[in-house]
Short mmCIF file of N, CA and C and ligand atoms in Angstrom, two decimals:
data_model
loop_
_atom_site.label_atom_id
_atom_site.label_comp_id
_atom_site.label_asym_id
_atom_site.label_seq_id
_atom_site.Cartn_x
_atom_site.Cartn_y
_atom_site.Cartn_z
N MET A 1 -195.70 -15.18 34.06
CA MET A 1 -194.66 -15.37 35.08
C MET A 1 -194.78 -16.76 35.71
N PHE A 2 -196.02 -17.26 35.83
CA PHE A 2 -196.22 -18.54 36.48
C PHE A 2 -196.62 -19.61 35.46
N LYS A 3 -195.88 -19.66 34.37
CA LYS A 3 -196.15 -20.64 33.33
C LYS A 3 -194.99 -21.62 33.25
N LYS A 4 -195.22 -22.75 32.58
CA LYS A 4 -194.11 -23.66 32.33
C LYS A 4 -193.05 -22.92 31.55
N GLY A 5 -191.80 -23.07 31.96
CA GLY A 5 -190.71 -22.34 31.32
C GLY A 5 -190.15 -21.30 32.26
N ALA A 6 -190.92 -20.86 33.26
CA ALA A 6 -190.44 -19.89 34.24
C ALA A 6 -189.87 -20.66 35.44
N LYS A 7 -188.76 -20.15 35.99
CA LYS A 7 -188.15 -20.81 37.16
C LYS A 7 -189.14 -20.90 38.31
N LEU A 8 -189.94 -19.85 38.45
CA LEU A 8 -190.90 -19.80 39.55
C LEU A 8 -191.88 -20.98 39.49
N TYR A 9 -192.21 -21.41 38.27
CA TYR A 9 -193.12 -22.55 38.11
C TYR A 9 -192.50 -23.80 38.72
N SER A 10 -191.24 -24.06 38.37
CA SER A 10 -190.56 -25.25 38.89
C SER A 10 -190.38 -25.15 40.41
N ILE A 11 -190.06 -23.93 40.90
CA ILE A 11 -189.83 -23.76 42.34
C ILE A 11 -191.11 -23.99 43.12
N LEU A 12 -192.21 -23.44 42.67
CA LEU A 12 -193.45 -23.54 43.43
C LEU A 12 -194.14 -24.88 43.28
N THR A 13 -193.96 -25.57 42.13
CA THR A 13 -194.65 -26.84 41.95
C THR A 13 -193.75 -28.04 42.23
N GLY A 14 -192.42 -27.83 42.33
CA GLY A 14 -191.52 -28.95 42.57
C GLY A 14 -191.37 -29.82 41.34
N SER A 15 -191.58 -29.24 40.16
CA SER A 15 -191.45 -30.04 38.93
C SER A 15 -190.00 -30.07 38.48
N CYS A 16 -189.71 -30.99 37.57
CA CYS A 16 -188.36 -31.16 37.03
C CYS A 16 -187.83 -29.82 36.55
N PRO A 17 -186.63 -29.39 37.00
CA PRO A 17 -186.12 -28.07 36.64
C PRO A 17 -185.78 -27.93 35.16
N LYS A 18 -185.61 -29.04 34.45
CA LYS A 18 -185.22 -28.95 33.03
C LYS A 18 -186.40 -28.99 32.08
N CYS A 19 -187.40 -29.85 32.35
CA CYS A 19 -188.51 -29.95 31.39
C CYS A 19 -189.84 -29.46 31.95
N HIS A 20 -189.95 -29.32 33.26
CA HIS A 20 -191.18 -28.84 33.93
C HIS A 20 -192.38 -29.75 33.66
N GLN A 21 -192.12 -31.01 33.30
CA GLN A 21 -193.23 -31.89 32.92
C GLN A 21 -193.75 -32.75 34.07
N GLU A 22 -192.93 -33.05 35.06
CA GLU A 22 -193.43 -33.90 36.14
C GLU A 22 -192.75 -33.55 37.45
N SER A 23 -193.36 -34.01 38.55
CA SER A 23 -192.84 -33.69 39.88
C SER A 23 -191.54 -34.44 40.15
N MET A 24 -190.60 -33.77 40.87
CA MET A 24 -189.36 -34.44 41.26
C MET A 24 -189.60 -35.41 42.40
N TYR A 25 -190.67 -35.20 43.16
CA TYR A 25 -190.91 -35.95 44.39
C TYR A 25 -191.76 -37.18 44.12
N SER A 26 -191.49 -38.24 44.87
CA SER A 26 -192.27 -39.46 44.69
C SER A 26 -193.70 -39.24 45.18
N ASN A 27 -193.89 -38.37 46.18
CA ASN A 27 -195.23 -38.03 46.65
C ASN A 27 -195.39 -36.52 46.59
N LYS A 28 -196.37 -36.05 45.84
CA LYS A 28 -196.51 -34.61 45.63
C LYS A 28 -196.91 -33.86 46.90
N ASN A 29 -197.58 -34.55 47.83
CA ASN A 29 -198.07 -33.90 49.05
C ASN A 29 -196.94 -33.80 50.08
N PRO A 30 -196.47 -32.58 50.43
CA PRO A 30 -195.37 -32.45 51.39
C PRO A 30 -195.74 -32.87 52.80
N TYR A 31 -197.03 -32.99 53.10
CA TYR A 31 -197.43 -33.35 54.47
C TYR A 31 -197.50 -34.86 54.69
N HIS A 32 -197.10 -35.67 53.70
CA HIS A 32 -196.84 -37.09 53.97
C HIS A 32 -195.43 -37.13 54.54
N LEU A 33 -195.34 -37.00 55.88
CA LEU A 33 -194.06 -36.67 56.51
C LEU A 33 -192.96 -37.69 56.29
N THR A 34 -193.32 -38.98 56.06
CA THR A 34 -192.26 -39.96 55.85
C THR A 34 -191.63 -39.82 54.46
N GLU A 35 -192.33 -39.12 53.56
CA GLU A 35 -191.82 -39.00 52.19
C GLU A 35 -191.50 -37.57 51.79
N VAL A 36 -191.35 -36.69 52.79
CA VAL A 36 -191.11 -35.26 52.51
C VAL A 36 -189.95 -35.08 51.55
N LEU A 37 -188.85 -35.79 51.82
CA LEU A 37 -187.62 -35.54 51.06
C LEU A 37 -187.30 -36.63 50.04
N HIS A 38 -188.27 -37.51 49.75
CA HIS A 38 -188.02 -38.55 48.75
C HIS A 38 -188.04 -37.95 47.35
N ILE A 39 -186.89 -37.88 46.75
CA ILE A 39 -186.78 -37.35 45.39
C ILE A 39 -186.46 -38.51 44.46
N ASN A 40 -187.16 -38.55 43.30
CA ASN A 40 -186.87 -39.60 42.32
C ASN A 40 -185.42 -39.46 41.83
N GLU A 41 -184.87 -40.58 41.34
CA GLU A 41 -183.50 -40.55 40.82
C GLU A 41 -183.42 -39.72 39.54
N HIS A 42 -184.33 -40.03 38.61
CA HIS A 42 -184.31 -39.38 37.29
C HIS A 42 -185.69 -38.84 36.98
N CYS A 43 -185.73 -37.89 36.06
CA CYS A 43 -187.01 -37.45 35.50
C CYS A 43 -187.41 -38.48 34.46
N SER A 44 -188.63 -39.01 34.55
CA SER A 44 -189.03 -40.05 33.58
C SER A 44 -189.32 -39.44 32.21
N HIS A 45 -189.49 -38.13 32.15
CA HIS A 45 -189.77 -37.48 30.86
C HIS A 45 -188.47 -37.16 30.11
N CYS A 46 -187.53 -36.46 30.77
CA CYS A 46 -186.32 -36.01 30.05
C CYS A 46 -185.06 -36.72 30.55
N ASN A 47 -185.21 -37.64 31.54
CA ASN A 47 -184.09 -38.42 32.06
C ASN A 47 -183.02 -37.58 32.76
N THR A 48 -183.36 -36.39 33.25
CA THR A 48 -182.42 -35.58 34.01
C THR A 48 -182.17 -36.22 35.37
N LYS A 49 -180.89 -36.32 35.75
CA LYS A 49 -180.55 -36.86 37.06
C LYS A 49 -180.65 -35.72 38.07
N TYR A 50 -181.46 -35.89 39.13
CA TYR A 50 -181.69 -34.79 40.07
C TYR A 50 -180.52 -34.57 41.01
N ARG A 51 -179.94 -35.68 41.53
CA ARG A 51 -178.77 -35.53 42.40
C ARG A 51 -177.54 -35.42 41.51
N ILE A 52 -177.12 -34.18 41.24
CA ILE A 52 -175.99 -33.96 40.35
C ILE A 52 -174.75 -34.65 40.90
N GLU A 53 -174.59 -34.61 42.21
CA GLU A 53 -173.46 -35.26 42.87
C GLU A 53 -173.95 -35.78 44.21
N PRO A 54 -173.18 -36.68 44.86
CA PRO A 54 -173.63 -37.18 46.17
C PRO A 54 -173.82 -36.02 47.15
N SER A 55 -174.83 -36.12 47.98
CA SER A 55 -175.14 -35.09 48.99
C SER A 55 -175.42 -33.72 48.37
N PHE A 56 -175.88 -33.71 47.13
CA PHE A 56 -176.15 -32.45 46.45
C PHE A 56 -177.10 -31.56 47.25
N PHE A 57 -178.14 -32.16 47.84
CA PHE A 57 -179.17 -31.35 48.47
C PHE A 57 -178.79 -30.83 49.86
N TYR A 58 -177.58 -31.14 50.35
CA TYR A 58 -177.13 -30.53 51.60
C TYR A 58 -177.09 -29.01 51.47
N GLY A 59 -176.78 -28.53 50.27
CA GLY A 59 -176.71 -27.09 50.04
C GLY A 59 -178.04 -26.39 50.25
N ALA A 60 -179.13 -27.17 50.17
CA ALA A 60 -180.46 -26.57 50.36
C ALA A 60 -180.63 -26.05 51.79
N MET A 61 -179.76 -26.52 52.70
CA MET A 61 -179.79 -26.01 54.09
C MET A 61 -179.63 -24.50 54.12
N TYR A 62 -178.70 -24.00 53.32
CA TYR A 62 -178.45 -22.56 53.32
C TYR A 62 -179.67 -21.81 52.81
N VAL A 63 -180.31 -22.38 51.79
CA VAL A 63 -181.51 -21.75 51.24
C VAL A 63 -182.64 -21.81 52.26
N SER A 64 -182.73 -22.94 52.99
CA SER A 64 -183.84 -23.09 53.93
C SER A 64 -183.74 -22.07 55.06
N TYR A 65 -182.52 -21.62 55.38
CA TYR A 65 -182.38 -20.56 56.38
C TYR A 65 -183.10 -19.30 55.88
N ALA A 66 -182.83 -18.91 54.65
CA ALA A 66 -183.45 -17.70 54.10
C ALA A 66 -184.97 -17.87 53.97
N VAL A 67 -185.41 -19.04 53.52
CA VAL A 67 -186.85 -19.27 53.36
C VAL A 67 -187.53 -19.26 54.74
N GLY A 68 -186.88 -19.85 55.73
CA GLY A 68 -187.42 -19.84 57.09
C GLY A 68 -187.56 -18.43 57.64
N ILE A 69 -186.55 -17.59 57.39
CA ILE A 69 -186.62 -16.19 57.82
C ILE A 69 -187.80 -15.50 57.15
N ALA A 70 -188.01 -15.78 55.87
CA ALA A 70 -189.13 -15.15 55.15
C ALA A 70 -190.46 -15.53 55.79
N PHE A 71 -190.63 -16.81 56.14
CA PHE A 71 -191.87 -17.25 56.79
C PHE A 71 -192.00 -16.61 58.17
N ALA A 72 -190.89 -16.52 58.91
CA ALA A 72 -190.94 -15.94 60.26
C ALA A 72 -191.30 -14.46 60.19
N VAL A 73 -190.73 -13.74 59.22
CA VAL A 73 -191.05 -12.32 59.07
C VAL A 73 -192.52 -12.15 58.70
N ALA A 74 -193.02 -13.03 57.82
CA ALA A 74 -194.43 -12.96 57.44
C ALA A 74 -195.32 -13.17 58.67
N ALA A 75 -194.97 -14.15 59.52
CA ALA A 75 -195.75 -14.41 60.73
C ALA A 75 -195.69 -13.21 61.67
N PHE A 76 -194.50 -12.59 61.77
CA PHE A 76 -194.36 -11.41 62.62
C PHE A 76 -195.22 -10.26 62.12
N VAL A 77 -195.14 -9.99 60.84
CA VAL A 77 -195.89 -8.86 60.26
C VAL A 77 -197.39 -9.06 60.46
N ILE A 78 -197.87 -10.29 60.20
CA ILE A 78 -199.31 -10.55 60.35
C ILE A 78 -199.73 -10.39 61.80
N SER A 79 -198.97 -11.01 62.74
CA SER A 79 -199.43 -10.96 64.13
C SER A 79 -199.18 -9.60 64.78
N HIS A 80 -198.15 -8.87 64.36
CA HIS A 80 -197.87 -7.57 64.98
C HIS A 80 -198.71 -6.46 64.38
N PHE A 81 -198.74 -6.36 63.07
CA PHE A 81 -199.40 -5.21 62.44
C PHE A 81 -200.88 -5.44 62.18
N PHE A 82 -201.28 -6.69 61.86
CA PHE A 82 -202.70 -6.91 61.55
C PHE A 82 -203.48 -7.35 62.78
N LEU A 83 -202.90 -8.24 63.60
CA LEU A 83 -203.63 -8.73 64.78
C LEU A 83 -203.30 -7.90 66.02
N GLU A 84 -202.25 -7.08 65.95
CA GLU A 84 -201.79 -6.25 67.08
C GLU A 84 -201.67 -7.08 68.36
N ALA A 85 -201.00 -8.24 68.23
CA ALA A 85 -200.90 -9.19 69.32
C ALA A 85 -199.77 -8.81 70.28
N SER A 86 -199.78 -9.47 71.46
CA SER A 86 -198.72 -9.24 72.45
C SER A 86 -197.44 -9.92 71.99
N ILE A 87 -196.32 -9.55 72.63
CA ILE A 87 -195.03 -10.10 72.24
C ILE A 87 -195.01 -11.62 72.44
N HIS A 88 -195.70 -12.13 73.45
CA HIS A 88 -195.74 -13.58 73.67
C HIS A 88 -196.47 -14.30 72.55
N PHE A 89 -197.60 -13.73 72.14
CA PHE A 89 -198.36 -14.34 71.05
C PHE A 89 -197.56 -14.30 69.76
N ILE A 90 -196.84 -13.20 69.54
CA ILE A 90 -196.03 -13.08 68.33
C ILE A 90 -194.97 -14.18 68.30
N PHE A 91 -194.31 -14.39 69.44
CA PHE A 91 -193.28 -15.43 69.53
C PHE A 91 -193.89 -16.81 69.22
N ILE A 92 -195.03 -17.09 69.84
CA ILE A 92 -195.67 -18.39 69.64
C ILE A 92 -196.10 -18.54 68.17
N SER A 93 -196.59 -17.45 67.58
CA SER A 93 -197.03 -17.55 66.18
C SER A 93 -195.85 -17.80 65.24
N ILE A 94 -194.70 -17.20 65.53
CA ILE A 94 -193.51 -17.44 64.69
C ILE A 94 -193.07 -18.90 64.81
N VAL A 95 -192.97 -19.40 66.04
CA VAL A 95 -192.54 -20.79 66.24
C VAL A 95 -193.56 -21.74 65.60
N GLY A 96 -194.85 -21.46 65.81
CA GLY A 96 -195.90 -22.29 65.22
C GLY A 96 -195.83 -22.31 63.70
N THR A 97 -195.61 -21.14 63.11
CA THR A 97 -195.50 -21.05 61.66
C THR A 97 -194.36 -21.90 61.15
N LEU A 98 -193.19 -21.81 61.81
CA LEU A 98 -192.02 -22.56 61.36
C LEU A 98 -192.24 -24.07 61.48
N VAL A 99 -192.98 -24.50 62.53
CA VAL A 99 -193.23 -25.93 62.70
C VAL A 99 -194.24 -26.42 61.67
N VAL A 100 -195.34 -25.67 61.52
CA VAL A 100 -196.41 -26.11 60.62
C VAL A 100 -195.94 -26.10 59.17
N PHE A 101 -195.16 -25.10 58.79
CA PHE A 101 -194.74 -24.99 57.40
C PHE A 101 -193.39 -25.67 57.12
N ALA A 102 -192.84 -26.39 58.08
CA ALA A 102 -191.52 -27.02 57.89
C ALA A 102 -191.44 -27.87 56.62
N PRO A 103 -192.42 -28.76 56.35
CA PRO A 103 -192.31 -29.56 55.11
C PRO A 103 -192.29 -28.69 53.86
N ILE A 104 -193.09 -27.63 53.86
CA ILE A 104 -193.13 -26.75 52.69
C ILE A 104 -191.81 -25.99 52.56
N ILE A 105 -191.27 -25.54 53.70
CA ILE A 105 -189.99 -24.81 53.68
C ILE A 105 -188.88 -25.72 53.15
N MET A 106 -188.88 -26.99 53.60
CA MET A 106 -187.85 -27.93 53.14
C MET A 106 -187.92 -28.13 51.63
N ARG A 107 -189.14 -28.33 51.13
CA ARG A 107 -189.28 -28.57 49.69
C ARG A 107 -188.98 -27.33 48.88
N LEU A 108 -189.46 -26.17 49.34
CA LEU A 108 -189.17 -24.93 48.62
C LEU A 108 -187.67 -24.72 48.51
N SER A 109 -186.93 -24.97 49.61
CA SER A 109 -185.49 -24.75 49.58
C SER A 109 -184.81 -25.70 48.60
N ARG A 110 -185.27 -26.96 48.58
CA ARG A 110 -184.67 -27.89 47.61
C ARG A 110 -184.98 -27.46 46.19
N ASN A 111 -186.20 -27.00 45.95
CA ASN A 111 -186.57 -26.56 44.60
C ASN A 111 -185.74 -25.35 44.18
N ILE A 112 -185.55 -24.40 45.11
CA ILE A 112 -184.74 -23.22 44.78
C ILE A 112 -183.31 -23.65 44.52
N TRP A 113 -182.79 -24.53 45.39
CA TRP A 113 -181.40 -24.98 45.26
C TRP A 113 -181.14 -25.65 43.91
N ILE A 114 -182.01 -26.58 43.51
CA ILE A 114 -181.77 -27.29 42.23
C ILE A 114 -181.97 -26.35 41.05
N ASN A 115 -182.84 -25.34 41.22
CA ASN A 115 -183.07 -24.40 40.12
C ASN A 115 -181.93 -23.39 39.95
N ILE A 116 -181.05 -23.30 40.96
CA ILE A 116 -179.86 -22.46 40.80
C ILE A 116 -178.91 -23.12 39.80
N PHE A 117 -178.88 -24.47 39.81
CA PHE A 117 -177.89 -25.20 39.00
C PHE A 117 -178.44 -25.72 37.67
N MET A 118 -179.76 -25.87 37.57
CA MET A 118 -180.34 -26.40 36.33
C MET A 118 -181.30 -25.37 35.76
N HIS A 119 -181.38 -25.36 34.44
CA HIS A 119 -182.22 -24.37 33.77
C HIS A 119 -183.18 -25.05 32.81
N TYR A 120 -184.29 -24.39 32.58
CA TYR A 120 -185.32 -24.91 31.69
C TYR A 120 -184.78 -25.08 30.28
N ASP A 121 -185.12 -26.20 29.66
CA ASP A 121 -184.68 -26.46 28.29
C ASP A 121 -185.91 -26.80 27.46
N LYS A 122 -186.26 -25.90 26.55
CA LYS A 122 -187.49 -26.07 25.78
C LYS A 122 -187.47 -27.35 24.95
N ASN A 123 -186.29 -27.71 24.42
CA ASN A 123 -186.20 -28.91 23.58
C ASN A 123 -186.50 -30.17 24.38
N LEU A 124 -186.02 -30.23 25.63
CA LEU A 124 -186.27 -31.39 26.47
C LEU A 124 -187.75 -31.50 26.80
N SER A 125 -188.39 -30.38 27.00
CA SER A 125 -189.78 -30.38 27.40
C SER A 125 -190.70 -30.88 26.27
N GLU A 126 -190.29 -30.65 25.01
CA GLU A 126 -191.11 -31.06 23.88
C GLU A 126 -190.83 -32.49 23.44
N LYS A 127 -189.78 -33.11 24.00
CA LYS A 127 -189.38 -34.44 23.58
C LYS A 127 -190.50 -35.45 23.75
ZN1 LIG B 1 -187.60 -33.56 33.23
#
């Protein structure tokens, strides 16, 4: 499930959605905050253009809402059911989670968004 060729691989690693051979981002570390959203123009392996059209990644906003909710629910479940924390602590933990994981949420949403429109191509990957 988590091998090259699976969508999940490209989504979780941020690799090229068509060949899965290299990262789409100029800096692989999402916590280099000035370069969080720097995406290369083309894949140097298969020459896929990442921005299919101008402002393509604006659509990732919709995905980031869902991904943010998933992180918030996870924070709620952990602090409510496992830590049995007060409502104030739960609120703070949800806000803290969303702030700390913001770069990861942004990248995950972009990876999911581009993987909706592009699919793995075995021939490109072997080129
Ligand atoms: Zn590629």
